[in-house]
């Protein structure tokens, strides 16, 4: 299953055709169809029918905020599947953007990231550290704050992202 913005769908179709995949072997849907895709998957799984093994989400950065219905629908779609998130801009605001993206394919409390079973607690504690330093140092422009953000960002890369992300430029 590929989920992509409408303008990108022809690129996916062309790529699958170039690699000799038959249209019966995949489905490509617009991001705007998440409700229908999730309903279809829930109905199929309710009756023990096979759905998708892989889910590719193009422009995945659109789901870095896990507090809306679209995110919840995508989470249903991704449940128990191999998920590939594709984005040119995975980090938009802070490294906390990664939390919800990772939660699409990892259980935040029982993940299989080496050495990071509970990344929910990891992110919560780092967010608290940064808030404390911001409060104590007097703002986001202080050297103490900036150094803390750099240190925590490096921790996120070293302890989590190195196991999940492939960067291409």
N, CA and C atoms as an extended XYZ file, in Angstrom:
507
Properties=species:S:1:pos:R:3:atomname:S:1:resname:S:1:resid:I:1 pbc="F F F"
N         0.849       -1.174        0.000 N   UNK     1
C         0.000        0.000        0.000 CA  UNK     1
C         0.892        1.232        0.000 C   UNK     1
N         0.597        2.137       -0.904 N   UNK     2
C         1.276        3.429       -0.934 CA  UNK     2
C         0.233        4.500       -0.660 C   UNK     2
N         0.560        5.393        0.251 N   UNK     3
C        -0.294        6.539        0.560 CA  UNK     3
C         0.527        7.772        0.229 C   UNK     3
N        -0.008        8.608       -0.659 N   UNK     4
C         0.763        9.754       -1.138 CA  UNK     4
C        -0.163       10.906       -1.499 C   UNK     4
N         0.377       12.117       -1.538 N   UNK     5
C        -0.424       13.245       -2.023 CA  UNK     5
C        -0.770       13.027       -3.495 C   UNK     5
N        -1.931       13.488       -3.939 N   UNK     6
C        -2.370       13.258       -5.323 CA  UNK     6
C        -1.335       13.602       -6.411 C   UNK     6
N        -0.598       14.709       -6.312 N   UNK     7
C         0.352       15.012       -7.393 CA  UNK     7
C         1.503       14.008       -7.525 C   UNK     7
N         1.751       13.245       -6.476 N   UNK     8
C         2.875       12.297       -6.473 CA  UNK     8
C         2.454       10.910       -6.948 C   UNK     8
N         1.174       10.623       -6.942 N   UNK     9
C         0.681        9.289       -7.303 CA  UNK     9
C         1.163        8.831       -8.684 C   UNK     9
N         1.131        9.662       -9.714 N   UNK    10
C         1.635        9.201      -11.018 CA  UNK    10
C         3.104        8.769      -10.984 C   UNK    10
N         3.916        9.394      -10.135 N   UNK    11
C         5.322        8.983       -9.996 CA  UNK    11
C         5.425        7.558       -9.454 C   UNK    11
N         4.599        7.254       -8.459 N   UNK    12
C         4.593        5.908       -7.891 CA  UNK    12
C         4.121        4.892       -8.939 C   UNK    12
N         3.074        5.219       -9.647 N   UNK    13
C         2.564        4.309      -10.687 CA  UNK    13
C         3.632        4.050      -11.741 C   UNK    13
N         4.312        5.099      -12.148 N   UNK    14
C         5.379        4.945      -13.142 CA  UNK    14
C         6.532        4.104      -12.631 C   UNK    14
N         6.895        4.308      -11.375 N   UNK    15
C         7.993        3.520      -10.789 CA  UNK    15
C         7.635        2.046      -10.708 C   UNK    15
N         6.422        1.738      -10.263 N   UNK    16
C         6.013        0.339      -10.188 CA  UNK    16
C         5.976       -0.292      -11.570 C   UNK    16
N         5.514        0.452      -12.540 N   UNK    17
C         5.488       -0.049      -13.915 CA  UNK    17
C         6.916       -0.297      -14.413 C   UNK    17
N         7.829        0.643      -14.144 N   UNK    18
C         9.227        0.497      -14.549 CA  UNK    18
C         9.871       -0.755      -13.953 C   UNK    18
N         9.456       -1.131      -12.749 N   UNK    19
C        10.021       -2.308      -12.091 CA  UNK    19
C         9.216       -3.575      -12.368 C   UNK    19
N         8.240       -3.488      -13.251 N   UNK    20
C         7.506       -4.668      -13.672 CA  UNK    20
C         6.459       -5.168      -12.696 C   UNK    20
N         6.058       -4.353      -11.765 N   UNK    21
C         5.007       -4.772      -10.833 CA  UNK    21
C         3.647       -4.640      -11.501 C   UNK    21
N         2.809       -5.569      -11.243 N   UNK    22
C         1.460       -5.556      -11.807 CA  UNK    22
C         0.528       -4.812      -10.857 C   UNK    22
N        -0.473       -4.158      -11.395 N   UNK    23
C        -1.354       -3.333      -10.567 CA  UNK    23
C        -2.102       -4.158       -9.516 C   UNK    23
N        -2.224       -5.458       -9.699 N   UNK    24
C        -2.880       -6.298       -8.690 CA  UNK    24
C        -1.980       -6.513       -7.468 C   UNK    24
N        -0.685       -6.173       -7.595 N   UNK    25
C         0.274       -6.402       -6.514 CA  UNK    25
C         0.396       -5.241       -5.541 C   UNK    25
N        -0.257       -4.142       -5.822 N   UNK    26
C        -0.148       -2.974       -4.957 CA  UNK    26
C        -1.388       -2.099       -5.108 C   UNK    26
N        -1.529       -1.205       -4.149 N   UNK    27
C        -2.559       -0.175       -4.232 CA  UNK    27
C        -1.900        1.154       -3.903 C   UNK    27
N        -2.310        2.192       -4.591 N   UNK    28
C        -1.837        3.544       -4.332 CA  UNK    28
C        -3.068        4.405       -4.069 C   UNK    28
N        -3.043        5.093       -2.925 N   UNK    29
C        -4.184        5.928       -2.557 CA  UNK    29
C        -3.710        7.306       -2.123 C   UNK    29
N        -4.588        8.255       -2.281 N   UNK    30
C        -4.343        9.624       -1.847 CA  UNK    30
C        -4.386        9.696       -0.327 C   UNK    30
N        -3.616       10.611        0.222 N   UNK    31
C        -3.641       10.859        1.664 CA  UNK    31
C        -5.057       11.191        2.124 C   UNK    31
N        -5.847       11.786        1.273 N   UNK    32
C        -7.215       12.144        1.612 CA  UNK    32
C        -8.159       10.960        1.760 C   UNK    32
N        -7.693        9.766        1.461 N   UNK    33
C        -8.536        8.568        1.523 CA  UNK    33
C        -8.288        7.731        2.781 C   UNK    33
N        -7.637        8.287        3.795 N   UNK    34
C        -7.271        7.506        4.975 CA  UNK    34
C        -8.470        6.864        5.661 C   UNK    34
N        -9.595        7.588        5.733 N   UNK    35
C       -10.798        7.018        6.368 CA  UNK    35
C       -11.225        5.739        5.665 C   UNK    35
N       -11.315        5.787        4.346 N   UNK    36
C       -11.768        4.628        3.579 CA  UNK    36
C       -10.769        3.481        3.648 C   UNK    36
N        -9.474        3.795        3.602 N   UNK    37
C        -8.445        2.749        3.683 CA  UNK    37
C        -8.505        2.072        5.043 C   UNK    37
N        -8.577        2.861        6.110 N   UNK    38
C        -8.621        2.303        7.472 CA  UNK    38
C        -9.862        1.437        7.659 C   UNK    38
N       -11.004        1.901        7.164 N   UNK    39
C       -12.241        1.115        7.280 CA  UNK    39
C       -12.111       -0.204        6.526 C   UNK    39
N       -11.543       -0.149        5.329 N   UNK    40
C       -11.354       -1.356        4.514 CA  UNK    40
C       -10.454       -2.360        5.241 C   UNK    40
N        -9.375       -1.868        5.823 N   UNK    41
C        -8.443       -2.747        6.542 CA  UNK    41
C        -9.098       -3.326        7.783 C   UNK    41
N        -9.807       -2.508        8.539 N   UNK    42
C       -10.474       -3.008        9.742 CA  UNK    42
C       -11.501       -4.083        9.406 C   UNK    42
N       -12.277       -3.880        8.333 N   UNK    43
C       -13.270       -4.886        7.929 CA  UNK    43
C       -12.582       -6.183        7.501 C   UNK    43
N       -11.537       -6.066        6.699 N   UNK    44
C       -10.833       -7.257        6.217 CA  UNK    44
C       -10.228       -8.043        7.378 C   UNK    44
N        -9.582       -7.338        8.291 N   UNK    45
C        -8.934       -8.022        9.409 CA  UNK    45
C        -9.952       -8.624       10.367 C   UNK    45
N       -11.114       -8.013       10.460 N   UNK    46
C       -12.182       -8.546       11.303 CA  UNK    46
C       -12.593       -9.939       10.823 C   UNK    46
N       -12.540      -10.137        9.518 N   UNK    47
C       -12.919      -11.428        8.936 CA  UNK    47
C       -11.710      -12.303        8.606 C   UNK    47
N       -10.553      -11.937        9.138 N   UNK    48
C        -9.351      -12.736        8.956 CA  UNK    48
C        -8.770      -12.700        7.555 C   UNK    48
N        -9.150      -11.706        6.783 N   UNK    49
C        -8.627      -11.582        5.419 CA  UNK    49
C        -7.278      -10.880        5.441 C   UNK    49
N        -6.452      -11.249        4.481 N   UNK    50
C        -5.125      -10.649        4.367 CA  UNK    50
C        -5.256       -9.226        3.829 C   UNK    50
N        -4.466       -8.326        4.399 N   UNK    51
C        -4.438       -6.961        3.885 CA  UNK    51
C        -3.047       -6.693        3.308 C   UNK    51
N        -2.397       -5.661        3.731 N   UNK    52
C        -1.101       -5.288        3.183 CA  UNK    52
C         0.020       -5.713        4.107 C   UNK    52
N         1.144       -6.114        3.506 N   UNK    53
C         2.333       -6.406        4.302 CA  UNK    53
C         3.137       -5.138        4.554 C   UNK    53
N         3.168       -4.262        3.544 N   UNK    54
C         3.977       -3.047        3.603 CA  UNK    54
C         3.113       -1.817        3.374 C   UNK    54
N         3.436       -0.765        4.099 N   UNK    55
C         2.778        0.523        3.915 CA  UNK    55
C         3.872        1.561        3.687 C   UNK    55
N         3.797        2.259        2.565 N   UNK    56
C         4.698        3.353        2.253 CA  UNK    56
C         3.894        4.646        2.396 C   UNK    56
N         4.395        5.571        3.173 N   UNK    57
C         3.724        6.856        3.363 CA  UNK    57
C         4.646        7.943        2.815 C   UNK    57
N         4.272        8.492        1.676 N   UNK    58
C         5.058        9.562        1.071 CA  UNK    58
C         4.594       10.893        1.665 C   UNK    58
N         5.534       11.793        1.863 N   UNK    59
C         5.256       13.067        2.545 CA  UNK    59
C         4.814       12.799        3.990 C   UNK    59
N         5.509       11.865        4.636 N   UNK    60
C         5.133       11.422        5.989 CA  UNK    60
C         5.218       12.531        7.026 C   UNK    60
N         5.983       13.566        6.762 N   UNK    61
C         6.098       14.652        7.744 CA  UNK    61
C         4.747       15.304        8.036 C   UNK    61
N         3.774       15.081        7.173 N   UNK    62
C         2.427       15.617        7.428 CA  UNK    62
C         1.804       14.994        8.678 C   UNK    62
N         2.390       13.910        9.170 N   UNK    63
C         1.825       13.181       10.312 CA  UNK    63
C         2.690       13.307       11.563 C   UNK    63
N         3.488       14.348       11.641 N   UNK    64
C         4.358       14.532       12.807 CA  UNK    64
C         3.590       15.035       14.027 C   UNK    64
N         2.337       15.417       13.829 N   UNK    65
C         1.485       15.837       14.941 CA  UNK    65
C         0.445       14.738       15.155 C   UNK    65
N         0.584       14.000       16.210 N   UNK    66
C        -0.283       12.847       16.436 CA  UNK    66
C        -1.566       13.148       17.166 C   UNK    66
N        -2.059       14.346       17.046 N   UNK    67
C        -3.246       14.714       17.815 CA  UNK    67
C        -4.448       14.995       16.927 C   UNK    67
N        -4.528       14.353       15.773 N   UNK    68
C        -5.691       14.591       14.917 CA  UNK    68
C        -6.226       13.264       14.365 C   UNK    68
N        -7.396       13.318       13.759 N   UNK    69
C        -8.050       12.102       13.266 CA  UNK    69
C        -7.278       11.453       12.124 C   UNK    69
N        -6.663       12.245       11.269 N   UNK    70
C        -5.905       11.681       10.148 CA  UNK    70
C        -4.767       10.803       10.674 C   UNK    70
N        -4.084       11.278       11.708 N   UNK    71
C        -3.011       10.496       12.312 CA  UNK    71
C        -3.561        9.181       12.866 C   UNK    71
N        -4.677        9.244       13.555 N   UNK    72
C        -5.262        8.034       14.137 CA  UNK    72
C        -5.648        7.029       13.050 C   UNK    72
N        -6.161        7.509       11.930 N   UNK    73
C        -6.503        6.612       10.810 CA  UNK    73
C        -5.239        5.976       10.239 C   UNK    73
N        -4.191        6.777       10.085 N   UNK    74
C        -2.936        6.224        9.568 CA  UNK    74
C        -2.357        5.202       10.535 C   UNK    74
N        -2.507        5.437       11.806 N   UNK    75
C        -2.009        4.485       12.806 CA  UNK    75
C        -2.736        3.142       12.678 C   UNK    75
N        -4.042        3.170       12.422 N   UNK    76
C        -4.805        1.936       12.193 CA  UNK    76
C        -4.271        1.221       10.954 C   UNK    76
N        -4.002        1.987        9.920 N   UNK    77
C        -3.507        1.413        8.658 CA  UNK    77
C        -2.146        0.757        8.862 C   UNK    77
N        -1.277        1.382        9.649 N   UNK    78
C         0.095        0.901        9.827 CA  UNK    78
C         0.234       -0.224       10.851 C   UNK    78
N        -0.772       -0.428       11.667 N   UNK    79
C        -0.700       -1.411       12.750 CA  UNK    79
C        -0.291       -2.792       12.231 C   UNK    79
N         0.758       -3.349       12.830 N   UNK    80
C         1.259       -4.698       12.529 CA  UNK    80
C         1.740       -4.861       11.090 C   UNK    80
N         2.190       -3.775       10.494 N   UNK    81
C         2.716       -3.845        9.126 CA  UNK    81
C         4.145       -3.312        9.117 C   UNK    81
N         4.865       -3.628        8.066 N   UNK    82
C         6.168       -3.014        7.852 CA  UNK    82
C         5.894       -1.660        7.214 C   UNK    82
N         6.465       -0.613        7.801 N   UNK    83
C         6.134        0.752        7.404 CA  UNK    83
C         7.385        1.478        6.934 C   UNK    83
N         7.265        2.152        5.804 N   UNK    84
C         8.333        3.005        5.293 CA  UNK    84
C         7.764        4.412        5.191 C   UNK    84
N         8.354        5.326        5.958 N   UNK    85
C         7.939        6.719        5.930 CA  UNK    85
C         8.938        7.484        5.070 C   UNK    85
N         8.429        8.229        4.114 N   UNK    86
C         9.284        8.955        3.177 CA  UNK    86
C         9.006       10.440        3.339 C   UNK    86
N        10.078       11.210        3.542 N   UNK    87
C         9.908       12.641        3.723 CA  UNK    87
C        11.193       13.366        3.382 C   UNK    87
N        11.065       14.486        2.719 N   UNK    88
C        12.218       15.349        2.492 CA  UNK    88
C        12.445       16.250        3.699 C   UNK    88
N        11.440       16.366        4.565 N   UNK    89
C        11.539       17.244        5.736 CA  UNK    89
C        11.011       16.545        6.991 C   UNK    89
N        11.691       15.478        7.455 N   UNK    90
C        11.176       14.759        8.625 CA  UNK    90
C        11.238       15.590        9.908 C   UNK    90
N        12.185       16.518        9.966 N   UNK    91
C        12.315       17.377       11.141 CA  UNK    91
C        11.907       18.776       10.729 C   UNK    91
N        10.797       19.239       11.276 N   UNK    92
C        10.301       20.549       10.895 CA  UNK    92
C        10.446       21.552       12.027 C   UNK    92
N        10.077       21.168       13.216 N   UNK    93
C        10.120       22.089       14.351 CA  UNK    93
C        11.197       21.681       15.352 C   UNK    93
N        11.030       20.511       15.954 N   UNK    94
C        11.999       20.005       16.930 CA  UNK    94
C        12.122       18.500       16.735 C   UNK    94
N        13.068       17.909       17.436 N   UNK    95
C        13.229       16.461       17.347 CA  UNK    95
C        12.029       15.731       17.920 C   UNK    95
N        11.146       16.417       18.659 N   UNK    96
C         9.934       15.785       19.173 CA  UNK    96
C         8.976       15.423       18.036 C   UNK    96
N         9.169       16.033       16.849 N   UNK    97
C         8.372       15.660       15.672 CA  UNK    97
C         8.491       14.164       15.391 C   UNK    97
N         9.655       13.596       15.711 N   UNK    98
C         9.890       12.185       15.421 CA  UNK    98
C         9.037       11.254       16.280 C   UNK    98
N         8.650       11.699       17.457 N   UNK    99
C         7.911       10.828       18.377 CA  UNK    99
C         6.675       10.228       17.699 C   UNK    99
N         5.840       11.063       17.114 N   UNK   100
C         4.595       10.556       16.517 CA  UNK   100
C         4.858        9.756       15.255 C   UNK   100
N         5.861       10.154       14.486 N   UNK   101
C         6.184        9.371       13.293 CA  UNK   101
C         6.635        7.964       13.684 C   UNK   101
N         7.494        7.864       14.675 N   UNK   102
C         7.977        6.555       15.131 CA  UNK   102
C         6.827        5.742       15.726 C   UNK   102
N         5.906        6.422       16.387 N   UNK   103
C         4.774        5.731       17.007 CA  UNK   103
C         3.831        5.088       15.996 C   UNK   103
N         3.956        5.445       14.731 N   UNK   104
C         3.142        4.791       13.698 CA  UNK   104
C         3.526        3.327       13.513 C   UNK   104
N         4.778        2.989       13.809 N   UNK   105
C         5.219        1.611       13.569 CA  UNK   105
C         5.932        0.984       14.759 C   UNK   105
N         6.047        1.703       15.856 N   UNK   106
C         6.651        1.175       17.071 CA  UNK   106
C         5.718        1.458       18.244 C   UNK   106
N         5.604        0.516       19.150 N   UNK   107
C         4.871        0.763       20.378 CA  UNK   107
C         5.754        1.639       21.259 C   UNK   107
N         5.298        2.843       21.633 N   UNK   108
C         6.151        3.758       22.393 CA  UNK   108
C         6.612        3.227       23.743 C   UNK   108
N         5.862        2.300       24.319 N   UNK   109
C         6.212        1.787       25.645 CA  UNK   109
C         6.952        0.450       25.554 C   UNK   109
N         6.768       -0.270       24.465 N   UNK   110
C         7.425       -1.573       24.275 CA  UNK   110
C         7.997       -1.666       22.859 C   UNK   110
N         8.934       -0.790       22.547 N   UNK   111
C         9.489       -0.794       21.190 CA  UNK   111
C        10.553       -1.874       21.060 C   UNK   111
N        10.936       -2.141       19.826 N   UNK   112
C        12.036       -3.079       19.604 CA  UNK   112
C        13.292       -2.352       19.125 C   UNK   112
N        13.398       -1.074       19.429 N   UNK   113
C        14.615       -0.313       19.151 CA  UNK   113
C        15.660       -0.773       20.164 C   UNK   113
N        16.825       -1.196       19.704 N   UNK   114
C        17.846       -1.700       20.638 CA  UNK   114
C        18.169       -0.690       21.747 C   UNK   114
N        18.043       -1.148       22.994 N   UNK   115
C        18.354       -0.315       24.146 CA  UNK   115
C        17.335        0.775       24.442 C   UNK   115
N        16.200        0.752       23.776 N   UNK   116
C        15.215        1.828       23.935 CA  UNK   116
C        13.816        1.235       23.953 C   UNK   116
N        13.555        0.357       24.896 N   UNK   117
C        12.235       -0.268       24.939 CA  UNK   117
C        11.123        0.761       25.118 C   UNK   117
N        11.357        1.765       25.973 N   UNK   118
C        10.320        2.748       26.263 CA  UNK   118
C        10.761        4.121       25.757 C   UNK   118
N        10.533        4.377       24.471 N   UNK   119
C        10.945        5.683       23.955 CA  UNK   119
C         9.967        6.775       24.367 C   UNK   119
N         8.788        6.414       24.831 N   UNK   120
C         7.861        7.402       25.354 CA  UNK   120
C         8.474        8.084       26.576 C   UNK   120
N         8.989        7.306       27.496 N   UNK   121
C         9.623        7.870       28.692 CA  UNK   121
C        10.867        8.678       28.324 C   UNK   121
N        11.618        8.199       27.357 N   UNK   122
C        12.809        8.912       26.888 CA  UNK   122
C        12.432       10.313       26.386 C   UNK   122
N        11.455       10.394       25.493 N   UNK   123
C        11.058       11.688       24.943 CA  UNK   123
C        10.463       12.598       26.022 C   UNK   123
N         9.645       12.032       26.906 N   UNK   124
C         9.052       12.848       27.965 CA  UNK   124
C        10.131       13.444       28.870 C   UNK   124
N        11.110       12.629       29.256 N   UNK   125
C        12.160       13.132       30.153 CA  UNK   125
C        13.022       14.185       29.460 C   UNK   125
N        13.315       14.007       28.185 N   UNK   126
C        14.117       14.999       27.455 CA  UNK   126
C        13.340       16.295       27.249 C   UNK   126
N        12.052       16.185       27.000 N   UNK   127
C        11.225       17.397       26.863 CA  UNK   127
C        11.233       18.167       28.196 C   UNK   127
N        11.123       17.435       29.300 N   UNK   128
C        11.131       18.063       30.618 CA  UNK   128
C        12.483       18.726       30.888 C   UNK   128
N        13.580       18.061       30.532 N   UNK   129
C        14.912       18.642       30.711 CA  UNK   129
C        15.026       19.972       29.978 C   UNK   129
N        14.557       19.992       28.752 N   UNK   130
C        14.656       21.208       27.935 CA  UNK   130
C        13.789       22.321       28.523 C   UNK   130
N        12.589       21.982       28.973 N   UNK   131
C        11.724       22.998       29.594 CA  UNK   131
C        12.372       23.572       30.849 C   UNK   131
N        12.994       22.707       31.656 N   UNK   132
C        13.657       23.159       32.885 CA  UNK   132
C        14.800       24.118       32.560 C   UNK   132
N        15.617       23.760       31.585 N   UNK   133
C        16.749       24.610       31.213 CA  UNK   133
C        16.249       25.931       30.639 C   UNK   133
N        15.197       25.894       29.849 N   UNK   134
C        14.626       27.130       29.300 CA  UNK   134
C        14.174       28.057       30.431 C   UNK   134
N        13.504       27.468       31.409 N   UNK   135
C        12.987       28.243       32.537 CA  UNK   135
C        14.130       28.814       33.386 C   UNK   135
N        15.110       27.966       33.684 N   UNK   136
C        16.211       28.385       34.558 CA  UNK   136
C        17.162       29.371       33.880 C   UNK   136
N        17.354       29.212       32.574 N   UNK   137
C        18.340       30.055       31.883 CA  UNK   137
C        17.738       31.344       31.347 C   UNK   137
N        16.412       31.421       31.338 N   UNK   138
C        15.782       32.657       30.913 CA  UNK   138
C        15.377       32.717       29.454 C   UNK   138
N        15.263       31.583       28.784 N   UNK   139
C        14.749       31.618       27.416 CA  UNK   139
C        15.449       30.676       26.462 C   UNK   139
N        14.981       30.725       25.231 N   UNK   140
C        15.486       29.819       24.194 CA  UNK   140
C        16.720       30.337       23.483 C   UNK   140
N        17.126       31.553       23.766 N   UNK   141
C        18.296       32.125       23.092 CA  UNK   141
C        19.564       32.020       23.919 C   UNK   141
N        19.484       31.397       25.073 N   UNK   142
C        20.657       31.311       25.942 CA  UNK   142
C        21.564       30.158       25.518 C   UNK   142
N        22.867       30.288       25.782 N   UNK   143
C        23.799       29.198       25.452 CA  UNK   143
C        23.445       27.886       26.162 C   UNK   143
N        22.964       27.985       27.409 N   UNK   144
C        22.609       26.774       28.155 CA  UNK   144
C        21.470       26.031       27.469 C   UNK   144
N        20.473       26.776       27.052 N   UNK   145
C        19.332       26.165       26.363 CA  UNK   145
C        19.774       25.534       25.046 C   UNK   145
N        20.500       26.295       24.245 N   UNK   146
C        20.937       25.793       22.934 CA  UNK   146
C        21.828       24.562       23.072 C   UNK   146
N        22.717       24.566       24.064 N   UNK   147
C        23.581       23.402       24.297 CA  UNK   147
C        22.770       22.181       24.731 C   UNK   147
N        21.742       22.394       25.540 N   UNK   148
C        20.886       21.285       25.965 CA  UNK   148
C        20.137       20.707       24.779 C   UNK   148
N        19.596       21.564       23.927 N   UNK   149
C        18.889       21.094       22.734 CA  UNK   149
C        19.843       20.302       21.835 C   UNK   149
N        21.051       20.781       21.652 N   UNK   150
C        22.039       20.058       20.827 CA  UNK   150
C        22.359       18.695       21.427 C   UNK   150
N        22.550       18.669       22.757 N   UNK   151
C        22.882       17.406       23.424 CA  UNK   151
C        21.741       16.399       23.292 C   UNK   151
N        20.521       16.856       23.537 N   UNK   152
C        19.358       15.965       23.451 CA  UNK   152
C        19.145       15.524       21.998 C   UNK   152
N        19.325       16.415       21.058 N   UNK   153
C        19.195       16.048       19.642 CA  UNK   153
C        20.196       14.949       19.274 C   UNK   153
N        21.415       15.071       19.772 N   UNK   154
C        22.423       14.039       19.515 CA  UNK   154
C        22.007       12.711       20.144 C   UNK   154
N        21.425       12.765       21.342 N   UNK   155
C        20.926       11.548       21.990 CA  UNK   155
C        19.841       10.881       21.141 C   UNK   155
N        18.927       11.673       20.612 N   UNK   156
C        17.853       11.131       19.765 CA  UNK   156
C        18.459       10.448       18.543 C   UNK   156
N        19.440       11.090       17.922 N   UNK   157
C        20.098       10.473       16.750 CA  UNK   157
C        20.797        9.174       17.127 C   UNK   157
N        21.568        9.217       18.232 N   UNK   158
C        22.386        8.063       18.611 CA  UNK   158
C        21.576        6.898       19.171 C   UNK   158
N        20.537        7.188       19.929 N   UNK   159
C        19.799        6.132       20.627 CA  UNK   159
C        18.561        5.636       19.887 C   UNK   159
N        18.061        6.435       18.929 N   UNK   160
C        16.818        6.054       18.255 CA  UNK   160
C        16.951        6.079       16.740 C   UNK   160
N        17.244        7.245       16.208 N   UNK   161
C        17.181        7.418       14.756 CA  UNK   161
C        18.188        6.570       13.984 C   UNK   161
N        19.341        6.298       14.563 N   UNK   162
C        20.323        5.489       13.840 CA  UNK   162
C        19.789        4.096       13.495 C   UNK   162
N        18.805        3.625       14.251 N   UNK   163
C        18.229        2.312       14.002 CA  UNK   163
C        17.042        2.353       13.044 C   UNK   163
N        16.546        3.552       12.768 N   UNK   164
C        15.304        3.666       12.019 CA  UNK   164
C        15.412        4.451       10.720 C   UNK   164
N        16.361        5.317       10.602 N   UNK   165
C        16.370        6.282        9.516 CA  UNK   165
C        17.508        6.031        8.528 C   UNK   165
N        17.160        6.184        7.281 N   UNK   166
C        18.167        6.187        6.225 CA  UNK   166
C        18.113        7.574        5.601 C   UNK   166
N        19.224        8.293        5.647 N   UNK   167
C        19.253        9.648        5.094 CA  UNK   167
C        19.874        9.626        3.711 C   UNK   167
N        19.251       10.338        2.814 N   UNK   168
C        19.786       10.502        1.464 CA  UNK   168
C        19.727       11.984        1.132 C   UNK   168
N        20.738       12.472        0.479 N   UNK   169
C        20.727       13.866        0.066 CA  UNK   169
C        20.842       13.946       -1.448 C   UNK   169
